[in-house]
């Protein structure tokens, strides 16, 4: 059975648009918050690995082991190349001013 489409009155349409705008605004803010957290996650992971690589405590094989470990623990998106991209992101944009944000 097909659902009957009811056209709202002009007054209701305006009110419906207000509710739609409220929902849209909050979803946009949620996406922004998620993006911000993802950026911070990449920054912190890159910082951690970069520090280990620069100090000589870790080498390429340890980064590979970390990628395997994260994969085995259901963490997707943290393969060796992505981990090195996070290091590159951190090393490229590191500054005291940026870090304080």
Short mmCIF file of C-alpha atoms in Angstrom, two decimals:
data_model
loop_
_atom_site.label_atom_id
_atom_site.label_comp_id
_atom_site.label_asym_id
_atom_site.label_seq_id
_atom_site.Cartn_x
_atom_site.Cartn_y
_atom_site.Cartn_z
CA UNK A 1 0.00 0.00 0.00
CA UNK A 2 1.44 3.37 -1.03
CA UNK A 3 1.90 5.99 1.65
CA UNK A 4 -0.28 9.03 1.16
CA UNK A 5 1.73 12.23 0.82
CA UNK A 6 0.16 15.10 2.72
CA UNK A 7 1.24 18.59 1.78
CA UNK A 8 1.73 20.77 4.88
CA UNK A 9 0.13 24.17 5.13
CA UNK A 10 2.33 27.20 4.47
CA UNK A 11 2.46 27.93 8.22
CA UNK A 12 3.43 24.34 9.04
CA UNK A 13 5.97 24.30 6.23
CA UNK A 14 7.76 27.27 7.82
CA UNK A 15 7.75 25.54 11.21
CA UNK A 16 8.94 22.27 9.66
CA UNK A 17 11.83 24.14 8.08
CA UNK A 18 12.76 25.55 11.49
CA UNK A 19 12.91 22.02 12.95
CA UNK A 20 14.91 20.87 9.92
CA UNK A 21 17.36 23.74 10.45
CA UNK A 22 17.77 22.85 14.13
CA UNK A 23 18.57 19.25 13.21
CA UNK A 24 20.95 20.32 10.44
CA UNK A 25 22.79 22.78 12.70
CA UNK A 26 23.40 20.14 15.37
CA UNK A 27 24.49 17.52 12.87
CA UNK A 28 26.93 19.99 11.34
CA UNK A 29 28.33 20.77 14.80
CA UNK A 30 28.64 17.05 15.52
CA UNK A 31 30.53 16.50 12.27
CA UNK A 32 32.83 19.40 13.14
CA UNK A 33 33.51 17.92 16.57
CA UNK A 34 34.25 14.52 15.06
CA UNK A 35 36.60 16.09 12.52
CA UNK A 36 38.36 18.01 15.27
CA UNK A 37 38.83 14.84 17.33
CA UNK A 38 40.11 12.94 14.29
CA UNK A 39 42.65 15.70 13.62
CA UNK A 40 43.80 15.62 17.24
CA UNK A 41 44.02 11.83 17.13
CA UNK A 42 46.26 11.96 14.06
CA UNK A 43 48.34 14.70 15.66
CA UNK A 44 48.88 12.78 18.92
CA UNK A 45 49.60 9.45 17.23
CA UNK A 46 52.01 11.20 14.85
CA UNK A 47 53.70 12.95 17.76
CA UNK A 48 54.09 9.72 19.72
CA UNK A 49 55.56 7.75 16.83
CA UNK A 50 57.72 10.66 15.65
CA UNK A 51 59.29 10.94 19.09
CA UNK A 52 60.09 7.23 19.17
CA UNK A 53 61.57 7.29 15.66
CA UNK A 54 63.69 10.39 16.30
CA UNK A 55 65.05 9.01 19.56
CA UNK A 56 66.03 5.78 17.84
CA UNK A 57 63.82 3.69 20.14
CA UNK A 58 61.69 2.60 17.20
CA UNK A 59 62.47 1.70 13.62
CA UNK A 60 60.40 0.74 10.60
CA UNK A 61 59.86 -2.79 11.89
CA UNK A 62 58.30 -1.52 15.13
CA UNK A 63 55.93 0.73 13.18
CA UNK A 64 54.93 -2.34 11.13
CA UNK A 65 54.36 -4.28 14.36
CA UNK A 66 52.23 -1.44 15.71
CA UNK A 67 50.13 -1.41 12.53
CA UNK A 68 49.60 -5.18 12.88
CA UNK A 69 48.77 -4.82 16.57
CA UNK A 70 46.16 -2.14 15.90
CA UNK A 71 44.68 -4.17 13.05
CA UNK A 72 44.40 -7.21 15.31
CA UNK A 73 42.59 -5.07 17.87
CA UNK A 74 39.92 -3.95 15.40
CA UNK A 75 41.40 -0.50 14.78
CA UNK A 76 40.95 0.19 11.09
CA UNK A 77 42.77 2.94 9.23
CA UNK A 78 46.04 2.57 11.09
CA UNK A 79 48.12 0.67 8.57
CA UNK A 80 51.83 1.36 8.21
CA UNK A 81 51.37 4.01 5.50
CA UNK A 82 48.68 5.83 7.48
CA UNK A 83 50.84 5.81 10.59
CA UNK A 84 53.70 7.32 8.62
CA UNK A 85 51.28 9.90 7.18
CA UNK A 86 50.42 10.89 10.76
CA UNK A 87 54.12 11.25 11.53
CA UNK A 88 54.56 13.37 8.41
CA UNK A 89 51.55 15.51 9.39
CA UNK A 90 52.99 16.06 12.85
CA UNK A 91 56.54 16.75 11.65
CA UNK A 92 55.35 19.13 8.91
CA UNK A 93 53.03 21.24 11.01
CA UNK A 94 54.60 21.08 14.46
CA UNK A 95 55.09 24.43 16.09
CA UNK A 96 54.62 25.67 19.65
CA UNK A 97 51.74 27.88 18.47
CA UNK A 98 49.92 25.00 16.70
CA UNK A 99 50.55 22.57 19.54
CA UNK A 100 48.95 24.96 22.05
CA UNK A 101 45.67 24.86 20.11
#
